[in-house]
Short mmCIF file of C-alpha atoms in Angstrom, two decimals:
data_model
loop_
_atom_site.label_atom_id
_atom_site.label_comp_id
_atom_site.label_asym_id
_atom_site.label_seq_id
_atom_site.Cartn_x
_atom_site.Cartn_y
_atom_site.Cartn_z
CA MET O 84 0.00 0.00 0.00
CA THR O 85 1.38 3.45 -0.95
CA ASP O 86 2.12 5.68 1.99
CA ILE O 87 0.11 8.87 2.08
CA LEU O 88 3.15 10.55 3.60
CA ASN O 89 6.72 9.34 3.65
CA VAL O 90 9.39 11.50 5.25
CA ALA O 91 12.93 10.15 4.95
CA GLY O 92 16.08 11.62 6.47
CA LEU O 93 14.63 15.13 6.63
CA THR O 94 17.27 17.61 7.75
CA LYS O 95 17.13 21.36 8.04
CA CYS O 96 19.80 23.55 9.63
CA PHE O 97 19.23 26.95 11.18
CA ASP O 98 21.51 29.08 13.31
CA GLY O 99 21.39 27.36 16.69
CA PHE O 100 18.90 24.65 15.73
CA THR O 101 18.96 21.61 13.49
CA LEU O 102 16.07 19.40 12.53
CA ASN O 103 18.09 16.26 12.22
CA ASN O 104 17.39 13.21 10.09
CA ILE O 105 13.64 12.93 10.70
CA SER O 106 11.99 9.88 9.16
CA PHE O 107 8.46 8.59 9.49
CA ARG O 108 5.65 7.27 7.34
CA LEU O 109 1.91 7.50 7.46
CA GLN O 110 -0.34 4.99 5.76
CA PRO O 111 -3.88 5.65 4.51
CA GLY O 112 -6.65 5.51 7.09
CA TYR O 113 -4.71 6.66 10.13
CA ILE O 114 -4.27 9.72 12.30
CA MET O 115 -0.77 10.61 13.40
CA GLY O 116 0.00 13.06 16.18
CA LEU O 117 3.20 15.06 15.90
CA VAL O 118 4.29 15.97 19.40
CA GLY O 119 7.17 17.67 21.07
CA PRO O 120 7.94 20.64 23.29
CA ASN O 121 7.96 24.22 21.99
CA GLY O 122 10.81 24.76 19.58
CA SER O 123 11.37 21.05 19.00
CA GLY O 124 10.78 21.28 15.24
CA LYS O 125 7.11 20.36 14.73
CA THR O 126 6.14 23.44 12.74
CA THR O 127 9.39 23.27 10.77
CA THR O 128 8.60 19.67 9.83
CA ILE O 129 5.11 20.63 8.67
CA LYS O 130 6.40 23.62 6.71
CA LEU O 131 9.00 21.41 5.04
CA ILE O 132 6.27 18.95 4.06
CA MET O 133 4.38 21.89 2.56
CA ASN O 134 7.57 23.02 0.80
CA MET O 135 7.25 26.40 2.51
CA MET O 136 10.89 25.99 3.53
CA LYS O 137 13.80 24.46 1.66
CA LYS O 138 15.09 21.25 3.15
CA ASP O 139 18.82 20.66 3.36
CA LYS O 140 18.65 16.87 3.08
CA GLY O 141 16.10 14.12 2.83
CA ALA O 142 13.00 13.36 0.82
CA ILE O 143 9.29 13.95 1.35
CA ASN O 144 6.76 12.02 -0.64
CA ILE O 145 3.05 12.75 -0.60
CA ASN O 146 0.92 9.99 -2.10
CA GLY O 147 3.61 9.35 -4.71
CA TYR O 148 4.52 12.97 -5.40
CA ASP O 149 7.81 14.50 -4.35
CA SER O 150 7.13 17.58 -2.23
CA VAL O 151 9.49 19.73 -4.33
CA LYS O 152 9.36 18.36 -7.88
CA GLY O 153 5.66 17.59 -7.65
CA GLU O 154 4.81 20.54 -5.41
CA VAL O 155 1.64 21.59 -7.21
CA GLU O 156 0.26 18.04 -7.48
CA ALA O 157 1.18 17.28 -3.87
CA LYS O 158 -0.49 20.43 -2.56
CA GLU O 159 -3.67 19.54 -4.44
CA LEU O 160 -3.82 16.48 -2.16
CA ILE O 161 -3.09 18.29 1.09
CA GLY O 162 -5.58 20.13 3.26
CA TYR O 163 -3.42 22.45 5.32
CA ALA O 164 -4.40 24.50 8.35
CA SER O 165 -1.91 26.49 10.39
CA ASP O 166 -2.23 27.63 13.99
CA GLU O 167 -2.96 31.16 12.82
CA CYS O 168 -5.59 32.17 10.28
CA MET O 169 -4.14 32.14 6.76
CA PHE O 170 -6.84 34.18 5.10
CA VAL O 171 -7.02 37.90 4.52
CA ASP O 172 -8.62 39.68 7.48
CA ASP O 173 -11.06 41.60 5.34
CA TRP O 174 -12.33 38.60 3.45
CA LYS O 175 -15.66 36.93 4.04
CA THR O 176 -16.34 33.22 3.60
CA ASP O 177 -17.36 33.88 0.01
CA ASP O 178 -13.93 35.34 -0.79
CA VAL O 179 -12.30 32.23 0.64
CA LYS O 180 -14.54 30.05 -1.52
CA LYS O 181 -13.74 31.97 -4.71
CA THR O 182 -10.02 31.88 -4.02
CA LEU O 183 -9.95 28.16 -3.32
CA ALA O 184 -12.11 27.51 -6.39
CA LEU O 185 -9.54 29.40 -8.44
CA TYR O 186 -6.69 27.19 -7.29
CA TYR O 187 -7.96 23.68 -6.55
CA LYS O 188 -9.06 21.58 -9.49
CA LYS O 189 -11.32 19.45 -7.30
CA PHE O 190 -12.68 22.17 -5.06
CA ASP O 191 -16.28 21.39 -4.15
CA GLU O 192 -18.19 24.64 -3.55
CA THR O 193 -21.28 22.81 -2.31
CA GLN O 194 -19.26 20.89 0.24
CA PHE O 195 -17.57 24.10 1.40
CA GLU O 196 -20.95 25.79 1.81
CA ARG O 197 -22.18 22.78 3.76
CA TYR O 198 -19.24 23.00 6.15
CA ILE O 199 -19.86 26.73 6.58
CA ASP O 200 -23.43 25.91 7.58
CA ASP O 201 -22.46 22.94 9.76
CA PHE O 202 -19.84 25.01 11.57
CA ASP O 203 -22.29 27.94 12.02
CA LEU O 204 -19.88 30.38 10.43
CA PRO O 205 -21.42 33.78 9.67
CA ARG O 206 -21.30 34.53 5.94
CA GLY O 207 -21.75 38.28 6.26
CA ARG O 208 -18.99 38.88 8.77
CA LYS O 209 -15.36 39.64 7.98
CA ILE O 210 -12.81 37.07 9.09
CA LYS O 211 -11.11 39.59 11.37
CA ASP O 212 -14.29 39.58 13.46
CA PHE O 213 -14.29 35.78 13.79
CA SER O 214 -13.34 34.13 17.07
CA LYS O 215 -10.30 31.85 17.23
CA GLY O 216 -12.60 28.81 17.04
CA MET O 217 -14.42 30.19 14.00
CA LYS O 218 -11.15 30.86 12.21
CA THR O 219 -9.99 27.31 12.89
CA LYS O 220 -13.29 25.96 11.61
CA LEU O 221 -13.01 28.10 8.47
CA MET O 222 -9.54 26.75 7.77
CA LEU O 223 -10.87 23.24 8.32
CA ALA O 224 -13.78 23.88 5.96
CA ALA O 225 -11.28 25.05 3.36
CA ALA O 226 -9.00 22.07 3.95
CA LEU O 227 -11.85 19.56 3.76
CA SER O 228 -13.47 20.87 0.57
CA HIS O 229 -11.02 19.94 -2.15
CA ASP O 230 -10.86 16.16 -2.17
CA THR O 231 -7.66 15.83 -0.17
CA LYS O 232 -5.78 12.71 0.82
CA LEU O 233 -3.84 14.22 3.72
CA LEU O 234 -4.90 16.71 6.35
CA LEU O 235 -1.90 18.56 7.69
CA LEU O 236 -2.80 20.56 10.76
CA ASP O 237 -0.38 22.67 12.78
CA GLU O 238 -1.68 22.86 16.33
CA PRO O 239 -5.31 23.11 15.29
CA THR O 240 -6.66 22.63 18.81
CA SER O 241 -4.53 25.20 20.62
CA GLY O 242 -6.60 27.98 22.13
CA LEU O 243 -9.90 26.22 21.50
CA ASP O 244 -12.41 25.46 24.21
CA PRO O 245 -13.07 21.77 25.01
CA VAL O 246 -16.38 21.68 23.12
CA ILE O 247 -14.90 22.90 19.84
CA ARG O 248 -11.84 20.72 20.36
CA THR O 249 -14.02 17.66 20.71
CA GLU O 250 -15.96 18.66 17.57
CA LEU O 251 -12.71 19.04 15.69
CA LEU O 252 -11.45 15.65 16.80
CA ASP O 253 -14.73 14.10 15.67
CA ILE O 254 -14.22 15.68 12.25
CA LEU O 255 -10.75 14.19 12.00
CA GLN O 256 -12.06 10.74 12.85
CA GLU O 257 -14.85 11.11 10.32
CA TYR O 258 -12.32 12.25 7.71
CA ILE O 259 -10.34 9.00 7.81
CA VAL O 260 -13.36 6.69 7.85
CA ARG O 261 -13.17 6.08 4.08
CA GLY O 262 -9.80 4.44 4.64
CA ASN O 263 -7.85 6.21 1.91
CA ARG O 264 -7.12 9.45 3.75
CA SER O 265 -4.88 10.35 6.67
CA VAL O 266 -4.29 13.12 9.15
CA LEU O 267 -1.04 14.48 10.56
CA PHE O 268 -1.52 17.03 13.29
CA SER O 269 0.84 18.65 15.71
CA THR O 270 -0.33 19.41 19.21
CA HIS O 271 0.68 20.03 22.78
CA ILE O 272 -2.53 18.64 24.11
CA THR O 273 -1.80 14.99 24.70
CA THR O 274 -5.35 14.17 25.73
CA ASP O 275 -6.35 14.93 22.13
CA LEU O 276 -3.81 12.40 20.94
CA GLU O 277 -5.03 9.81 23.41
CA LYS O 278 -8.54 10.27 22.00
CA VAL O 279 -7.88 10.07 18.27
CA ALA O 280 -4.29 9.35 17.28
CA ASP O 281 -3.30 5.95 15.92
CA TYR O 282 0.37 6.83 15.65
CA ILE O 283 2.59 9.21 17.58
CA THR O 284 5.70 10.86 16.21
CA PHE O 285 7.74 12.54 18.90
CA ILE O 286 10.39 15.11 18.07
CA ASN O 287 12.60 16.59 20.77
CA ASP O 288 15.21 19.27 20.14
CA GLY O 289 15.16 18.55 16.40
CA LYS O 290 15.68 14.81 16.80
CA LEU O 291 13.18 12.03 16.20
CA ILE O 292 12.68 10.14 19.45
CA PHE O 293 10.13 7.71 18.08
CA SER O 294 7.41 7.26 15.51
CA MET O 295 5.17 4.32 16.35
CA ASP O 296 1.63 3.32 17.12
CA LYS O 297 0.11 4.81 20.24
CA ASP O 298 -0.30 1.55 22.14
CA SER O 299 3.33 0.60 21.54
CA VAL O 300 4.44 4.02 22.77
CA LEU O 301 2.54 3.58 26.02
CA GLU O 302 3.92 0.05 26.42
CA THR O 303 7.50 1.07 25.64
CA TYR O 304 7.83 3.53 28.51
CA SER O 305 7.19 3.35 32.24
CA VAL O 306 7.32 5.84 35.06
CA VAL O 307 9.37 4.93 38.12
CA LYS O 308 9.23 6.47 41.59
CA GLY O 309 11.58 5.91 44.48
CA SER O 310 13.40 7.29 47.49
CA PRO O 311 16.62 9.34 47.25
CA GLU O 312 18.58 6.26 48.45
CA SER O 313 17.44 4.14 45.51
CA PHE O 314 18.17 6.86 42.93
CA ASN O 315 21.77 5.77 42.36
CA SER O 316 20.72 2.25 41.51
CA VAL O 317 18.38 3.39 38.71
CA LYS O 318 20.01 6.54 37.35
CA GLU O 319 21.78 4.59 34.57
CA ILE O 320 18.49 3.51 33.01
CA LEU O 321 16.59 6.79 33.49
CA ILE O 322 15.69 8.75 30.35
CA GLY O 323 14.62 11.77 32.35
CA CYS O 324 13.70 12.52 35.92
CA ARG O 325 12.61 15.01 38.56
CA THR O 326 14.05 14.89 42.04
CA ASN O 327 13.23 16.46 45.36
CA ARG O 328 13.97 15.79 49.02
CA MET O 329 11.30 13.10 49.12
CA GLY O 330 12.74 11.11 46.26
CA PHE O 331 12.62 10.96 42.46
CA GLU O 332 10.25 10.27 39.66
CA GLY O 333 11.48 9.42 36.19
CA LEU O 334 10.95 7.69 32.85
CA VAL O 335 12.51 4.40 31.83
CA LEU O 336 12.10 1.96 28.98
CA SER O 337 9.66 -0.72 30.10
CA GLU O 338 12.15 -3.40 29.03
CA ASN O 339 14.45 -2.12 31.79
CA ALA O 340 11.78 -2.43 34.47
CA ALA O 341 13.15 -5.83 35.45
CA LYS O 342 16.38 -4.18 36.56
CA LEU O 343 14.62 -2.01 39.11
CA PRO O 344 15.19 -2.54 42.84
CA ARG O 345 12.20 -3.64 44.92
CA ASP O 346 11.66 -0.28 46.61
CA VAL O 347 11.20 1.48 43.27
CA VAL O 348 7.60 1.69 42.10
CA CYS O 349 6.89 1.22 38.39
CA GLU O 350 3.73 2.60 36.71
CA LYS O 351 2.37 3.00 33.21
CA ALA O 352 3.56 6.21 31.54
CA THR O 353 1.22 8.70 29.95
CA LEU O 354 2.06 10.66 26.81
CA ASP O 355 2.58 13.71 28.98
CA ASP O 356 5.14 11.79 31.08
CA ILE O 357 6.99 10.68 27.99
CA ILE O 358 7.20 14.20 26.56
CA VAL O 359 8.05 15.90 29.85
CA TYR O 360 10.80 13.49 30.90
CA HIS O 361 12.42 13.43 27.49
CA ARG O 362 12.54 17.20 27.65
CA LEU O 363 13.84 17.30 31.20
CA GLY O 364 16.54 14.66 30.70
CA ILE O 365 18.84 13.98 33.61
CA ARG O 366 19.74 17.28 35.22
CA PRO O 367 23.34 17.43 36.52
CA TRP O 368 22.14 18.40 39.96
CA ALA O 369 20.09 15.24 40.07
CA LEU O 370 23.25 13.19 39.82
CA MET D 1140 -1.79 30.03 -16.01
CA GLY D 1141 -0.36 29.77 -12.49
CA ALA D 1142 0.95 33.34 -12.73
CA LEU D 1143 -2.47 34.59 -13.81
CA LYS D 1144 -4.05 32.90 -10.79
CA SER D 1145 -1.44 34.47 -8.56
CA MET D 1146 -2.17 37.87 -10.09
CA LEU D 1147 -5.86 37.42 -9.38
CA LEU D 1148 -5.04 36.41 -5.82
CA ASP D 1149 -2.97 39.58 -5.49
CA LEU D 1150 -6.01 41.58 -6.52
CA LYS D 1151 -8.26 39.68 -4.12
CA ALA D 1152 -5.78 40.02 -1.27
CA CYS D 1153 -5.81 43.79 -1.82
CA LYS D 1154 -9.49 43.95 -0.94
CA VAL D 1155 -8.74 45.97 2.16
CA TYR D 1156 -7.10 48.62 -0.02
CA TRP D 1157 -9.88 48.94 -2.56
CA LYS D 1158 -11.20 52.01 -0.76
CA ASN D 1159 -7.81 53.64 -1.30
CA ILE D 1160 -7.86 52.66 -4.97
CA ILE D 1161 -11.29 54.26 -5.38
CA LEU D 1162 -9.93 57.36 -3.62
CA VAL D 1163 -6.99 57.44 -6.01
CA LEU D 1164 -9.33 57.20 -9.00
CA PHE D 1165 -11.45 59.99 -7.51
CA VAL D 1166 -8.36 62.21 -7.17
CA LEU D 1167 -7.46 61.30 -10.72
CA GLY D 1168 -10.93 62.41 -11.83
CA LEU D 1169 -10.42 65.78 -10.14
CA PHE D 1170 -7.11 66.19 -11.91
CA VAL D 1171 -8.72 65.39 -15.24
CA ILE D 1172 -11.33 68.07 -14.67
CA ASN D 1173 -8.92 70.73 -13.42
CA MET D 1174 -5.94 70.02 -15.64
CA SER D 1175 -7.59 69.31 -18.94
CA LYS D 1176 -5.74 72.27 -20.42
CA SER D 1177 -2.35 71.01 -19.26
CA VAL D 1178 -2.50 67.50 -20.60
CA ASP D 1179 1.25 66.91 -20.46
CA ALA D 1180 1.30 67.32 -16.69
CA LEU D 1181 -1.84 65.22 -16.41
CA PHE D 1182 -0.13 62.24 -18.03
CA LEU D 1183 2.58 62.40 -15.39
CA VAL D 1184 -0.05 62.59 -12.66
CA ILE D 1185 -1.80 59.49 -13.99
CA PHE D 1186 1.41 57.48 -13.69
CA LEU D 1187 2.33 58.92 -10.33
CA LEU D 1188 -1.05 57.87 -8.99
CA PHE D 1189 -0.21 54.30 -9.92
CA LEU D 1190 2.77 54.31 -7.59
CA PRO D 1191 0.81 53.77 -4.38
CA LEU D 1192 -1.34 51.12 -6.08
CA TRP D 1193 1.77 49.05 -6.70
CA GLN D 1194 2.42 48.91 -2.96
CA TYR D 1195 -0.85 47.21 -2.06
CA PRO D 1196 -0.13 43.65 -3.20
CA PHE D 1197 3.13 43.71 -1.24
CA ALA D 1198 1.40 44.90 1.90
CA ALA D 1199 -1.33 42.30 1.43
CA TYR D 1200 1.16 39.45 0.90
CA ASP D 1201 2.85 40.31 4.17
CA LYS D 1202 -0.40 39.57 5.99
CA CYS D 1203 -1.26 36.30 4.28
CA SER D 1204 1.98 34.79 3.05
CA LEU D 1205 0.95 31.39 4.50
CA LEU D 1206 -2.03 31.34 2.15
CA TYR D 1207 0.11 32.08 -0.91
CA LEU D 1208 2.59 29.38 0.04
CA SER D 1209 0.00 26.76 0.95
CA LEU D 1210 -1.89 26.95 -2.34
CA PRO D 1211 -0.98 24.60 -5.20
CA GLN D 1212 1.29 26.97 -7.07
CA LYS D 1213 5.00 27.38 -7.57
CA LYS D 1214 6.97 30.21 -6.07
CA SER D 1215 7.83 31.31 -9.59
CA ASP D 1216 4.09 31.83 -10.24
CA ILE D 1217 3.89 34.21 -7.29
CA VAL D 1218 6.80 36.26 -8.61
CA LEU D 1219 5.59 36.28 -12.21
CA GLY D 1220 2.05 37.15 -11.09
CA ARG D 1221 3.34 40.16 -9.20
CA TYR D 1222 5.29 41.44 -12.21
CA LEU D 1223 2.35 40.80 -14.53
CA LEU D 1224 0.22 42.94 -12.25
CA ALA D 1225 2.81 45.70 -12.42
CA VAL D 1226 3.02 45.54 -16.19
CA LEU D 1227 -0.77 45.51 -16.38
CA GLY D 1228 -0.82 48.65 -14.23
CA ILE D 1229 1.62 50.40 -16.56
CA VAL D 1230 -0.34 49.36 -19.64
CA PHE D 1231 -3.56 50.56 -18.03
CA ALA D 1232 -1.93 53.90 -17.17
CA PHE D 1233 -0.65 54.14 -20.74
CA ILE D 1234 -4.09 53.50 -22.22
CA LEU D 1235 -5.71 55.90 -19.76
CA SER D 1236 -3.22 58.59 -20.76
CA ALA D 1237 -3.92 58.00 -24.43
CA CYS D 1238 -7.70 58.16 -23.91
CA ILE D 1239 -7.51 61.38 -21.88
CA GLY D 1240 -5.07 62.81 -24.40
CA LEU D 1241 -7.41 62.03 -27.28
CA ILE D 1242 -10.38 63.58 -25.47
CA CYS D 1243 -8.74 66.67 -23.93
CA ASP D 1244 -5.92 67.49 -26.30
CA PRO D 1245 -5.72 65.41 -29.49
CA GLN D 1246 -2.79 67.57 -30.54
CA SER D 1247 -0.61 66.14 -27.77
CA VAL D 1248 -1.17 62.66 -29.18
CA LYS D 1249 -0.48 63.80 -32.71
CA ASN D 1250 2.79 65.54 -31.93
CA GLY D 1251 3.99 62.74 -29.68
CA ASP D 1252 4.12 64.65 -26.37
CA MET D 1253 1.82 62.16 -24.75
CA PHE D 1254 4.00 59.21 -25.73
CA LEU D 1255 7.13 60.89 -24.44
CA ILE D 1256 5.58 61.68 -21.07
CA ALA D 1257 4.07 58.21 -20.86
CA SER D 1258 7.38 56.52 -21.68
CA VAL D 1259 9.28 58.64 -19.16
CA SER D 1260 6.63 57.75 -16.57
CA THR D 1261 6.90 54.08 -17.52
CA LEU D 1262 10.65 54.18 -16.97
CA PHE D 1263 10.08 55.87 -13.64
CA ILE D 1264 7.66 53.16 -12.46
CA ALA D 1265 9.84 50.40 -13.94
CA VAL D 1266 12.76 51.59 -11.82
CA LEU D 1267 10.57 51.65 -8.73
CA ILE D 1268 9.23 48.14 -9.39
CA SER D 1269 12.65 46.82 -10.23
CA VAL D 1270 14.19 48.10 -7.03
CA GLN D 1271 11.34 47.24 -4.72
CA ALA D 1272 10.35 43.76 -5.90
CA PRO D 1273 13.66 41.90 -5.35
CA ILE D 1274 14.05 43.53 -1.92
CA PHE D 1275 10.51 42.50 -1.06
CA PHE D 1276 11.05 38.91 -2.16
CA LYS D 1277 14.25 38.78 -0.12
CA PHE D 1278 13.47 40.78 3.01
CA GLY D 1279 9.73 41.48 3.13
CA TYR D 1280 7.46 44.47 2.74
CA MET D 1281 8.77 47.00 5.25
CA LYS D 1282 12.34 47.03 3.98
CA SER D 1283 11.22 47.01 0.37
CA ARG D 1284 9.03 50.06 0.96
CA ILE D 1285 11.90 51.99 2.46
CA PHE D 1286 14.17 51.11 -0.46
CA ALA D 1287 11.47 51.90 -3.02
CA PHE D 1288 10.98 55.41 -1.76
CA LEU D 1289 14.71 55.81 -1.29
CA SER D 1290 15.22 54.93 -4.93
CA LEU D 1291 12.54 57.43 -5.94
CA GLY D 1292 14.32 60.08 -3.89
CA ILE D 1293 17.62 59.25 -5.57
CA ILE D 1294 16.05 59.46 -9.03
CA ALA D 1295 14.38 62.76 -8.18
CA GLY D 1296 17.67 64.04 -6.77
CA LEU D 1297 19.58 62.96 -9.85
CA ILE D 1298 17.08 64.69 -12.11
CA GLY D 1299 17.33 67.80 -10.00
CA PHE D 1300 21.11 67.91 -10.12
CA ALA D 1301 21.73 66.48 -13.56
CA LEU D 1302 19.33 68.57 -15.62
CA PRO D 1303 20.16 72.23 -16.10
CA GLU D 1304 18.03 74.70 -14.23
CA ALA D 1305 16.76 76.01 -17.54
CA VAL D 1306 14.98 72.73 -18.13
CA VAL D 1307 13.77 71.93 -14.65
CA GLY D 1308 12.77 75.43 -13.77
CA LYS D 1309 10.61 76.04 -16.81
CA ASP D 1310 7.43 74.33 -17.97
CA ILE D 1311 7.45 70.85 -19.29
CA SER D 1312 7.05 71.92 -22.91
CA SER D 1313 10.71 72.95 -23.02
CA VAL D 1314 11.63 69.38 -22.13
CA MET D 1315 9.47 68.24 -25.02
CA GLU D 1316 11.42 70.34 -27.42
CA MET D 1317 14.59 68.51 -26.37
CA ALA D 1318 13.14 65.13 -27.08
CA LYS D 1319 11.09 65.46 -30.23
CA SER D 1320 12.59 62.37 -31.78
CA PRO D 1321 9.95 59.62 -32.07
CA LEU D 1322 12.63 57.11 -31.17
CA ILE D 1323 13.01 58.44 -27.64
CA PRO D 1324 9.75 56.91 -26.27
CA VAL D 1325 10.59 53.58 -27.92
CA ILE D 1326 14.10 53.57 -26.42
CA LEU D 1327 12.73 54.46 -23.00
CA LEU D 1328 10.18 51.65 -23.19
CA ILE D 1329 12.86 49.15 -24.23
CA ILE D 1330 15.08 50.26 -21.34
CA SER D 1331 12.09 49.91 -18.99
CA ALA D 1332 11.40 46.40 -20.25
CA ILE D 1333 15.03 45.35 -19.81
CA ILE D 1334 15.14 46.74 -16.26
CA VAL D 1335 11.93 44.88 -15.35
CA VAL D 1336 13.13 41.58 -16.86
CA VAL D 1337 16.47 41.77 -15.00
CA SER D 1338 14.61 42.60 -11.80
CA TYR D 1339 12.24 39.64 -12.37
CA CYS D 1340 15.18 37.25 -12.72
CA ILE D 1341 16.72 38.55 -9.49
CA SER D 1342 13.36 38.34 -7.67
CA LEU D 1343 12.85 34.77 -8.84
CA ALA D 1344 16.31 33.73 -7.65
CA VAL D 1345 15.97 35.32 -4.21
CA PHE D 1346 12.37 34.15 -3.62
CA GLU D 1347 13.22 30.53 -4.47
CA LYS D 1348 15.83 30.66 -1.70
CA ARG D 1349 13.66 32.50 0.80
CA GLU D 1350 12.39 30.55 3.79
CA GLY D 1351 8.67 30.83 4.44
#
């Protein structure tokens, strides 16, 4: 089966930051969450997929089209929504419709209108007067109305209230039902991932930590807790930890759980734990 | 085709500035009424009024660059579309000049004054476009605006210093006498075209390398 998205060895260097050798693939019919702390390279990865930036190394393939050589064809297949509204402030929904109709061969005006109605977006109001949620919905309506294969969303749920967030997640799930479409979305809100993501790709400080299915991620890592005395016996296997006078709490690979002393408690890790402890690492003062 | 779409998007993105464009056309109308006896100066005014219009697509792009870059088009289409819009503006100004000339002072069309003024104005705008566009595609709108007006100031300064006071100080008809040759407008238009083409190539090169 052809991957909807295949990213191989993606590298991009900036002054003081390098997105280093990122590789992952997304097959049709799945939702992938792209997670990582602020400044880890999520938005850069998405912009490179969209060919909004020039990559230094690597290859990006979107449903068979190279993201650079086949840029126009690839973008026809992508529904993109950024974390900020892309449209002109003084436009109304009708202006958005006309612009998209101008560019996308398979733009479906009726479908766009239906989304505008479903999302309760006011037709007579300028976009600058829309709320954050309305703007996100408008971008989604635009992204969903031109027969796309891949939805590429850069932090679509940030700043949205829980009701709209839930609505949005429902839309994403509905989007992939046909089985030939996929979603890649970056987020900080791990509860959203727990609800809808099939795969998780985690980038930290420009490096790919993992890209695997959600259940495997949660099985791969464990959280350990113990007293200050037992810290020395586990510090070698810790990926990241927090310490205080009462003891420590940290992240380990589940396969190392067998090496833990008896007084160290081992629990299932959440996505939040995995992200936080990778970011924290082992602080020198902890050692 | 892609460049035409991009040009249309430029026009759509300028929606917020349409009020200004209407205002400019209104001012133009006033000039036509008041200056119908001094058609030579009117031609210059028509072109000068197109200068601010050229700024609007740049300002608009700055606010919605993500949209431009997310749509299925190549970066070269965005650059070509912008230059097409500029050329269209010049052609429109040229035609407008000719129409007003024919209505208000057919003599100015017959003796070639109108074409000389229009070609000088074209060169003037071509220089502005050619300086501003590559800087915009490299550094963004704010810097390009500064450089555009700086270049205008330099041109104005050069004209002021280079031409003898006898020419600058007197009415424009004395300039006409100096350039009666019908070849002059053609040469000026060719120079304008060359400047714009060189500028387009530079813009294309810098925009392809630009991040975001």
